[in-house]
């Protein structure tokens, strides 16, 4: 069974631009979560989606948004990029909203210049 | 507040030596605990988990961890380190709330010398 896939793997953007990252969960998994990883702040929870609904959101500004489609694929968007948004963005999938094992993708490395 | 503390940002061992990575948690409700490993330029791979039941849990690649409620700890061990174990290790906690949010420790980089 294929793992979690994320596209693109690497991205370079300029301050003020916006970016969309994509995540395809493991086949049959219905829950998707997003995390941001930076050297300074470590791994931080962004959001959780299940059945196209955002169930939980971390402490991030409104520039960070996401959505989930009916096939469980998810996208996250960051508008008005800032230098501090440079990070590895990780997507994780889980079988169900009550399941606790999360399986992570390889991440998208976003660099903002 | 619920949190996870990993003691030691770097741990160095020789190949064949015991690996011990420390994790302590702070939680007012029963936690679910995880260890993940991250190799360079990769995502996180689940090593093992504790939810309920047996407090000594075995994971992949010869790793195991023991949940000690009285010490609020979940230390990761491996009897004999291998060069391929060199990576960053993260302890994480969540709770039986129906939500998926994981709270991670700051990570421990394991260095293995020949």
Coordinates of C-alpha atoms in Angstrom, one line a residue:
Chain A
X1 CA 0.0 0.0 0.0
X2 CA 1.4 3.4 -1.0
X3 CA 2.3 5.8 1.8
X4 CA 1.3 9.4 2.3
X5 CA 2.4 11.5 -0.7
X6 CA 3.0 15.2 -0.7
X7 CA 3.6 17.5 -3.6
X8 CA 5.6 19.4 -4.3
X9 CA 8.6 18.2 -2.3
X10 CA 10.4 21.5 -2.6
X11 CA 9.1 25.0 -3.2
X12 CA 10.7 28.5 -3.3
X13 CA 8.5 31.5 -3.0
X14 CA 8.9 35.2 -2.4
X15 CA 7.5 37.2 0.5
X16 CA 3.9 38.3 -0.1
X17 CA 3.1 35.4 -2.4
X18 CA 0.7 32.6 -1.6
X19 CA 1.3 28.8 -1.8
X20 CA -0.7 25.7 -1.9
X21 CA 0.6 22.3 -0.7
X22 CA -1.0 19.0 -1.5
X23 CA -1.3 15.8 0.5
X24 CA -2.7 12.4 -0.6
X25 CA -3.3 10.1 2.4
X26 CA -2.8 6.4 2.5
X27 CA -5.6 4.6 0.6
X28 CA -8.6 4.1 3.0
X29 CA -7.4 6.7 5.5
X30 CA -10.0 9.4 6.1
X31 CA -8.3 11.7 8.6
X32 CA -5.5 14.1 7.6
X33 CA -3.5 16.4 9.8
X34 CA -0.8 19.0 9.0
X35 CA 2.2 20.0 11.0
X36 CA 4.9 22.7 10.6
X37 CA 8.5 21.8 11.4
X38 CA 11.1 24.6 12.0
X39 CA 14.4 24.6 13.8
X40 CA 13.2 27.2 16.2
X41 CA 9.7 26.1 17.0
X42 CA 10.0 22.4 16.4
X43 CA 7.0 20.4 15.3
X44 CA 3.7 22.2 15.6
X45 CA 0.2 21.1 14.8
X46 CA -1.6 23.2 12.1
X47 CA -5.0 21.5 11.5
X48 CA -6.9 18.3 11.3
X49 CA -9.5 17.3 8.7
X50 CA -12.0 14.5 8.6
X51 CA -14.9 14.0 6.1
X52 CA -14.1 17.4 4.5
X53 CA -14.5 19.2 7.9
X54 CA -11.8 20.9 9.9
X55 CA -12.0 19.4 13.3
X56 CA -9.2 21.1 15.1
X57 CA -6.8 24.0 14.4
X58 CA -3.5 24.9 16.0
X59 CA -2.3 28.4 17.1
X60 CA -1.5 29.8 13.6
X61 CA -2.7 33.0 12.0
X62 CA -5.6 33.1 9.6
X63 CA -3.1 33.2 6.7
X64 CA -2.9 29.4 7.1
X65 CA -5.9 27.6 5.8
X66 CA -6.7 24.2 4.5
X67 CA -9.4 21.9 3.1
X68 CA -10.1 18.3 2.5
X69 CA -11.8 16.8 -0.6
X70 CA -14.3 14.0 -0.8
X71 CA -11.5 11.5 -1.7
X72 CA -9.7 12.5 1.5
X73 CA -7.0 14.4 -0.3
X74 CA -6.1 17.6 1.5
X75 CA -4.5 20.9 0.6
X76 CA -3.2 23.6 2.8
X77 CA -2.7 27.2 1.7
X78 CA -0.6 30.0 3.1
X79 CA -1.3 33.5 1.9
X80 CA 0.9 36.6 2.1
X81 CA 4.0 34.6 2.8
X82 CA 6.5 35.8 5.4
X83 CA 10.1 34.8 5.9
X84 CA 9.2 32.9 9.0
X85 CA 6.9 30.6 7.1
X86 CA 10.0 28.8 5.7
X87 CA 9.6 25.3 7.1
X88 CA 9.0 21.7 6.4
X89 CA 5.3 21.1 6.2
X90 CA 4.3 17.5 7.1
X91 CA 1.0 15.8 6.3
X92 CA -0.1 12.8 8.3
X93 CA -3.0 10.4 7.7
X94 CA -4.9 8.2 10.0
X95 CA -7.5 5.6 9.4
X96 CA -10.3 7.3 11.3
X97 CA -10.9 10.3 13.5
X98 CA -10.7 8.1 16.6
X99 CA -7.5 6.3 15.6
X100 CA -4.3 7.5 17.1
X101 CA -1.6 6.2 14.8
X102 CA -0.6 8.8 12.3
X103 CA 1.5 8.1 9.3
X104 CA 3.6 10.9 7.9
X105 CA 4.5 11.9 4.4
X106 CA 8.0 13.1 3.3
X107 CA 7.0 16.7 3.7
X108 CA 7.2 19.8 1.5
X109 CA 10.2 22.0 2.1
X110 CA 9.0 25.6 1.7
X111 CA 11.6 28.4 1.4
X112 CA 10.4 32.0 1.5
X113 CA 12.9 34.6 0.2
Chain B
X1 CA -0.6 22.4 30.1
X2 CA 0.1 19.1 28.4
X3 CA 3.7 18.9 27.3
X4 CA 6.6 16.6 26.4
X5 CA 10.2 17.0 27.4
X6 CA 13.1 15.2 25.8
X7 CA 16.3 15.4 27.9
X8 CA 19.3 15.9 25.7
X9 CA 19.2 17.4 22.3
X10 CA 22.1 15.2 21.2
X11 CA 23.1 11.7 22.4
X12 CA 26.2 9.9 21.3
X13 CA 26.8 6.2 21.5
X14 CA 29.2 3.7 20.0
X15 CA 28.0 1.0 17.7
X16 CA 26.9 -1.9 19.8
X17 CA 26.2 0.1 22.9
X18 CA 22.9 0.6 24.6
X19 CA 20.7 3.4 23.3
X20 CA 18.6 5.4 25.9
X21 CA 16.6 8.4 24.8
X22 CA 14.6 10.1 27.5
X23 CA 11.0 11.4 27.3
X24 CA 8.9 12.8 30.1
X25 CA 5.4 14.1 29.8
X26 CA 3.1 16.4 31.7
X27 CA -0.6 15.4 31.5
X28 CA -3.6 15.7 33.7
X29 CA -5.3 12.9 31.8
X30 CA -4.1 9.5 30.7
X31 CA -1.8 10.0 27.7
X32 CA -1.2 8.1 24.5
X33 CA 2.5 8.2 23.8
X34 CA 4.5 7.7 20.6
X35 CA 8.1 7.7 19.4
X36 CA 8.9 8.7 15.9
X37 CA 12.2 8.7 14.0
X38 CA 13.2 11.2 11.3
X39 CA 16.0 10.6 8.8
X40 CA 17.5 13.5 6.9
X41 CA 15.2 15.0 4.3
X42 CA 12.4 12.6 5.2
X43 CA 9.2 12.6 7.1
X44 CA 8.5 11.0 10.5
X45 CA 8.3 7.2 10.8
X46 CA 6.4 5.7 13.7
X47 CA 8.6 3.5 15.9
X48 CA 6.2 2.5 18.6
X49 CA 3.1 3.6 20.6
X50 CA 1.5 3.2 24.0
X51 CA -2.2 3.6 24.3
X52 CA -3.5 1.2 27.0
X53 CA -2.5 -2.2 28.3
X54 CA 1.0 -3.6 28.5
X55 CA 3.4 -0.8 29.6
X56 CA 6.4 -2.3 27.9
X57 CA 5.9 -1.8 24.2
X58 CA 8.1 -3.1 21.4
X59 CA 8.5 -1.3 18.1
X60 CA 10.3 -1.7 14.8
X61 CA 14.1 -2.0 14.4
X62 CA 14.6 -3.5 17.9
X63 CA 13.4 -0.4 19.8
X64 CA 11.2 -0.6 22.9
X65 CA 9.8 1.8 25.4
X66 CA 8.3 1.5 28.9
X67 CA 5.4 3.7 30.1
X68 CA 6.0 4.5 33.8
X69 CA 3.0 6.5 35.1
X70 CA 4.6 7.1 38.5
X71 CA 7.6 8.8 36.8
X72 CA 5.6 10.3 33.9
X73 CA 8.2 8.8 31.6
X74 CA 8.3 7.0 28.3
X75 CA 12.0 6.4 27.6
X76 CA 13.1 4.7 24.4
X77 CA 15.8 2.0 24.5
X78 CA 17.6 -0.3 22.1
X79 CA 20.1 -2.9 23.5
X80 CA 22.7 -2.5 20.7
X81 CA 23.1 0.5 18.5
X82 CA 23.6 0.2 14.8
X83 CA 25.1 2.8 12.5
X84 CA 21.7 3.0 10.7
X85 CA 20.0 4.2 13.9
X86 CA 21.7 7.6 13.5
X87 CA 18.7 10.0 13.1
X88 CA 16.5 12.4 15.1
X89 CA 14.0 10.9 17.5
X90 CA 10.8 12.6 18.6
X91 CA 8.6 11.7 21.5
X92 CA 4.9 12.7 21.1
X93 CA 1.8 12.7 23.2
X94 CA -1.9 12.8 22.5
X95 CA -5.1 12.0 24.4
X96 CA -8.3 10.1 24.0
X97 CA -10.3 13.1 23.0
X98 CA -11.2 12.0 19.5
X99 CA -8.8 14.6 18.1
X100 CA -5.6 13.8 16.3
X101 CA -3.4 16.6 17.5
X102 CA 0.1 15.3 18.5
X103 CA 2.3 17.4 20.9
X104 CA 5.9 16.8 20.2
X105 CA 9.1 17.0 22.2
X106 CA 12.0 19.0 20.8
X107 CA 13.7 15.9 19.5
X108 CA 17.0 14.1 20.3
X109 CA 19.6 13.6 17.6
X110 CA 21.3 10.2 18.0
X111 CA 24.9 10.0 16.8
X112 CA 26.4 6.5 16.4
X113 CA 30.2 6.2 16.1
X114 CA 32.0 3.1 14.8

